[in-house]
PDB file of C-alpha atoms in Angstrom:
ATOM      1  CA  MET A 277       0.000   0.000   0.000  1.00  0.00           C
ATOM      2  CA  LEU A 278       1.195   3.497  -0.811  1.00  0.00           C
ATOM      3  CA  VAL A 279       0.371   6.489   1.402  1.00  0.00           C
ATOM      4  CA  VAL A 280       0.887   9.843  -0.330  1.00  0.00           C
ATOM      5  CA  ASP A 281       0.812  12.890   1.918  1.00  0.00           C
ATOM      6  CA  ASP A 282       3.073  15.922   2.271  1.00  0.00           C
ATOM      7  CA  ASP A 283       2.308  16.116   6.004  1.00  0.00           C
ATOM      8  CA  ALA A 284       4.902  13.826   7.596  1.00  0.00           C
ATOM      9  CA  ASP A 285       2.881  13.434  10.803  1.00  0.00           C
ATOM     10  CA  VAL A 286      -0.267  12.300   8.983  1.00  0.00           C
ATOM     11  CA  SER A 287       1.734   9.982   6.762  1.00  0.00           C
ATOM     12  CA  ALA A 288       3.563   8.440   9.721  1.00  0.00           C
ATOM     13  CA  MET A 289       0.352   7.950  11.715  1.00  0.00           C
ATOM     14  CA  ALA A 290      -1.483   6.337   8.790  1.00  0.00           C
ATOM     15  CA  ALA A 291       1.501   4.061   8.135  1.00  0.00           C
ATOM     16  CA  LEU A 292       1.704   3.068  11.802  1.00  0.00           C
ATOM     17  CA  VAL A 293      -2.006   2.244  11.985  1.00  0.00           C
ATOM     18  CA  LEU A 294      -1.943   0.265   8.759  1.00  0.00           C
ATOM     19  CA  ARG A 295       1.243  -1.630   9.631  1.00  0.00           C
ATOM     20  CA  ARG A 296      -0.239  -2.621  12.990  1.00  0.00           C
ATOM     21  CA  ALA A 297      -3.211  -3.951  11.038  1.00  0.00           C
ATOM     22  CA  GLY A 298      -0.808  -6.142   9.052  1.00  0.00           C
ATOM     23  CA  HIS A 299      -0.305  -4.125   5.891  1.00  0.00           C
ATOM     24  CA  SER A 300       2.941  -3.393   4.100  1.00  0.00           C
ATOM     25  CA  VAL A 301       3.131   0.388   3.714  1.00  0.00           C
ATOM     26  CA  THR A 302       5.337   2.765   1.757  1.00  0.00           C
ATOM     27  CA  THR A 303       5.033   6.521   2.244  1.00  0.00           C
ATOM     28  CA  VAL A 304       5.922   9.355  -0.109  1.00  0.00           C
ATOM     29  CA  ALA A 305       5.452  13.105   0.234  1.00  0.00           C
ATOM     30  CA  SER A 306       4.679  14.261  -3.312  1.00  0.00           C
ATOM     31  CA  GLY A 307       2.585  13.491  -6.350  1.00  0.00           C
ATOM     32  CA  GLU A 308       5.648  13.023  -8.496  1.00  0.00           C
ATOM     33  CA  ALA A 309       7.091  10.472  -6.069  1.00  0.00           C
ATOM     34  CA  ALA A 310       3.735   8.679  -5.951  1.00  0.00           C
ATOM     35  CA  LEU A 311       3.687   8.264  -9.722  1.00  0.00           C
ATOM     36  CA  ALA A 312       7.268   6.996  -9.766  1.00  0.00           C
ATOM     37  CA  GLN A 313       6.506   4.450  -7.035  1.00  0.00           C
ATOM     38  CA  ALA A 314       3.236   3.287  -8.630  1.00  0.00           C
ATOM     39  CA  ARG A 315       5.013   2.647 -11.919  1.00  0.00           C
ATOM     40  CA  GLN A 316       7.670   0.528 -10.180  1.00  0.00           C
ATOM     41  CA  ILE A 317       5.590  -1.420  -7.654  1.00  0.00           C
ATOM     42  CA  PRO A 318       2.087  -2.813  -8.235  1.00  0.00           C
ATOM     43  CA  TYR A 319       0.437  -1.524  -5.043  1.00  0.00           C
ATOM     44  CA  ASP A 320      -2.868  -2.954  -3.869  1.00  0.00           C
ATOM     45  CA  LEU A 321      -4.078   0.505  -2.790  1.00  0.00           C
ATOM     46  CA  ILE A 322      -2.992   4.137  -2.867  1.00  0.00           C
ATOM     47  CA  LEU A 323      -4.157   6.585  -0.188  1.00  0.00           C
ATOM     48  CA  LEU A 324      -3.767   9.933  -1.915  1.00  0.00           C
ATOM     49  CA  ASP A 325      -3.824  13.375  -0.326  1.00  0.00           C
ATOM     50  CA  ILE A 326      -5.335  16.153  -2.434  1.00  0.00           C
ATOM     51  CA  ASN A 327      -3.605  19.293  -1.153  1.00  0.00           C
ATOM     52  CA  MET A 328       0.075  18.907  -1.960  1.00  0.00           C
ATOM     53  CA  PRO A 329       2.551  21.371  -3.420  1.00  0.00           C
ATOM     54  CA  GLY A 330       3.491  20.816  -7.034  1.00  0.00           C
ATOM     55  CA  MET A 331       1.352  18.040  -8.456  1.00  0.00           C
ATOM     56  CA  ASP A 332      -1.843  17.824  -6.390  1.00  0.00           C
ATOM     57  CA  GLY A 333      -3.815  14.665  -5.723  1.00  0.00           C
ATOM     58  CA  TRP A 334      -6.384  15.315  -8.455  1.00  0.00           C
ATOM     59  CA  GLU A 335      -3.652  15.507 -11.086  1.00  0.00           C
ATOM     60  CA  VAL A 336      -1.965  12.365  -9.727  1.00  0.00           C
ATOM     61  CA  LEU A 337      -5.297  10.519  -9.841  1.00  0.00           C
ATOM     62  CA  ARG A 338      -5.891  11.533 -13.476  1.00  0.00           C
ATOM     63  CA  VAL A 339      -2.407  10.361 -14.498  1.00  0.00           C
ATOM     64  CA  LEU A 340      -2.783   7.055 -12.627  1.00  0.00           C
ATOM     65  CA  LYS A 341      -6.148   6.334 -14.240  1.00  0.00           C
ATOM     66  CA  ALA A 342      -4.909   7.273 -17.734  1.00  0.00           C
ATOM     67  CA  ASP A 343      -1.914   4.895 -17.572  1.00  0.00           C
ATOM     68  CA  ASP A 344      -2.642   1.238 -18.428  1.00  0.00           C
ATOM     69  CA  GLU A 345       0.008   0.091 -15.938  1.00  0.00           C
ATOM     70  CA  THR A 346      -1.549   1.906 -12.973  1.00  0.00           C
ATOM     71  CA  ALA A 347      -5.212   2.321 -13.929  1.00  0.00           C
ATOM     72  CA  ALA A 348      -6.362  -0.776 -12.010  1.00  0.00           C
ATOM     73  CA  ILE A 349      -4.815   0.301  -8.699  1.00  0.00           C
ATOM     74  CA  PRO A 350      -7.617   1.434  -6.385  1.00  0.00           C
ATOM     75  CA  VAL A 351      -7.108   4.965  -5.118  1.00  0.00           C
ATOM     76  CA  ALA A 352      -8.740   6.385  -2.012  1.00  0.00           C
ATOM     77  CA  MET A 353      -8.553  10.140  -1.741  1.00  0.00           C
ATOM     78  CA  PHE A 354      -7.206  11.009   1.706  1.00  0.00           C
ATOM     79  CA  SER A 355      -7.977  14.619   2.551  1.00  0.00           C
ATOM     80  CA  VAL A 356      -9.113  17.218   5.058  1.00  0.00           C
ATOM     81  CA  ARG A 357     -11.479  18.415   2.325  1.00  0.00           C
ATOM     82  CA  GLY A 358     -14.664  16.628   3.318  1.00  0.00           C
ATOM     83  CA  GLU A 359     -17.327  18.459   1.377  1.00  0.00           C
ATOM     84  CA  VAL A 360     -19.776  16.479  -0.726  1.00  0.00           C
ATOM     85  CA  ARG A 361     -18.589  18.163  -3.934  1.00  0.00           C
ATOM     86  CA  ASP A 362     -15.035  16.933  -3.271  1.00  0.00           C
ATOM     87  CA  LYS A 363     -16.259  13.371  -2.710  1.00  0.00           C
ATOM     88  CA  ILE A 364     -18.318  13.492  -5.910  1.00  0.00           C
ATOM     89  CA  HIS A 365     -15.352  14.914  -7.805  1.00  0.00           C
ATOM     90  CA  GLY A 366     -13.248  12.010  -6.526  1.00  0.00           C
ATOM     91  CA  GLN A 367     -15.769   9.485  -7.825  1.00  0.00           C
ATOM     92  CA  GLN A 368     -15.968  11.244 -11.173  1.00  0.00           C
ATOM     93  CA  GLU A 369     -12.184  11.147 -11.509  1.00  0.00           C
ATOM     94  CA  GLY A 370     -12.031   7.420 -10.716  1.00  0.00           C
ATOM     95  CA  ALA A 371     -11.288   7.301  -6.985  1.00  0.00           C
ATOM     96  CA  PHE A 372     -12.479   4.137  -5.285  1.00  0.00           C
ATOM     97  CA  ASP A 373     -13.197   5.835  -1.972  1.00  0.00           C
ATOM     98  CA  TYR A 374     -12.754   9.110  -0.085  1.00  0.00           C
ATOM     99  CA  ILE A 375     -11.405   9.118   3.467  1.00  0.00           C
ATOM    100  CA  THR A 376     -11.450  12.384   5.386  1.00  0.00           C
ATOM    101  CA  LYS A 377      -8.781  13.519   7.813  1.00  0.00           C
ATOM    102  CA  PRO A 378      -8.486  13.522  10.679  1.00  0.00           C
ATOM    103  CA  PHE A 379      -9.240   9.832  10.446  1.00  0.00           C
ATOM    104  CA  GLY A 380     -10.339   7.463  13.179  1.00  0.00           C
ATOM    105  CA  VAL A 381      -8.080   4.432  13.580  1.00  0.00           C
ATOM    106  CA  GLU A 382     -10.937   1.916  13.356  1.00  0.00           C
ATOM    107  CA  GLU A 383     -12.487   3.712  10.399  1.00  0.00           C
ATOM    108  CA  LEU A 384      -9.218   3.775   8.448  1.00  0.00           C
ATOM    109  CA  ILE A 385      -8.612   0.073   9.047  1.00  0.00           C
ATOM    110  CA  ALA A 386     -12.203  -0.821   8.124  1.00  0.00           C
ATOM    111  CA  ARG A 387     -12.262   1.315   4.976  1.00  0.00           C
ATOM    112  CA  VAL A 388      -8.940  -0.083   3.779  1.00  0.00           C
ATOM    113  CA  ALA A 389     -10.099  -3.642   4.489  1.00  0.00           C
ATOM    114  CA  GLY A 390     -13.288  -2.999   2.527  1.00  0.00           C
ATOM    115  CA  ILE A 391     -11.392  -1.637  -0.462  1.00  0.00           C
ATOM    116  CA  LEU A 392      -8.996  -4.581  -0.462  1.00  0.00           C
ATOM    117  CA  GLU A 393     -11.851  -7.091  -0.171  1.00  0.00           C
ATOM    118  CA  LYS A 394     -13.656  -5.517  -3.130  1.00  0.00           C
ATOM    119  CA  ARG A 395     -10.418  -5.501  -5.094  1.00  0.00           C
ATOM    120  CA  ALA A 396      -9.827  -9.185  -4.385  1.00  0.00           C
ATOM    121  CA  ALA A 397     -13.390  -9.978  -5.432  1.00  0.00           C
ATOM    122  CA  THR A 398     -12.771  -8.437  -8.853  1.00  0.00           C
ATOM    123  CA  GLY A 399     -10.067 -11.041  -9.485  1.00  0.00           C
ATOM    124  CA  ARG A 400      -7.273  -8.574 -10.141  1.00  0.00           C
ATOM    125  CA  GLY A 401      -4.895 -10.576  -7.954  1.00  0.00           C
ATOM    126  CA  ALA A 402      -2.742  -9.787  -4.987  1.00  0.00           C
ATOM    127  CA  ARG A 403      -0.501  -6.767  -4.978  1.00  0.00           C
ATOM    128  CA  ARG A 404       1.601  -5.004  -2.425  1.00  0.00           C
TER     129      ARG A 404
END
C-alpha cells in the first residue's frame, strides 16, 4: 500500500495504523514520487492526499487512471477536504473511496479492508 501525503505526521500515523493492522506500507510526500513508485511497484491501494505542493492529488489521480500500468490500482482520496462536492469529484475522476482527515483508527482500518476485499473480489490478484 502506498500512502501519499506531504504532512509527515499524517503519513507516519497512517503508516503506523496500517502496519499494525498487518499491511505493508510505503510513504511518499509528493505526487511526483507517488507516480514513480506506482510505476515501479504494483500496489494494492494508494491513499492519496489532495492538497500537496506541485502536483496535487487530483492531477496524480488523473495520471494514474490514464496509464494502463496503474489504472487498475484502487485509489482512495485522503484529505481534510470533506465536502460532498469533493467526494463526488473524486468518484468522477475514478477514486475508489474518499477518506477524510483527521481519520479514526478503526475507520481507516475498516475502509482499507473494505477496499482490499472488493479488489480481491474483482479477481485482479494480490498486490503489495
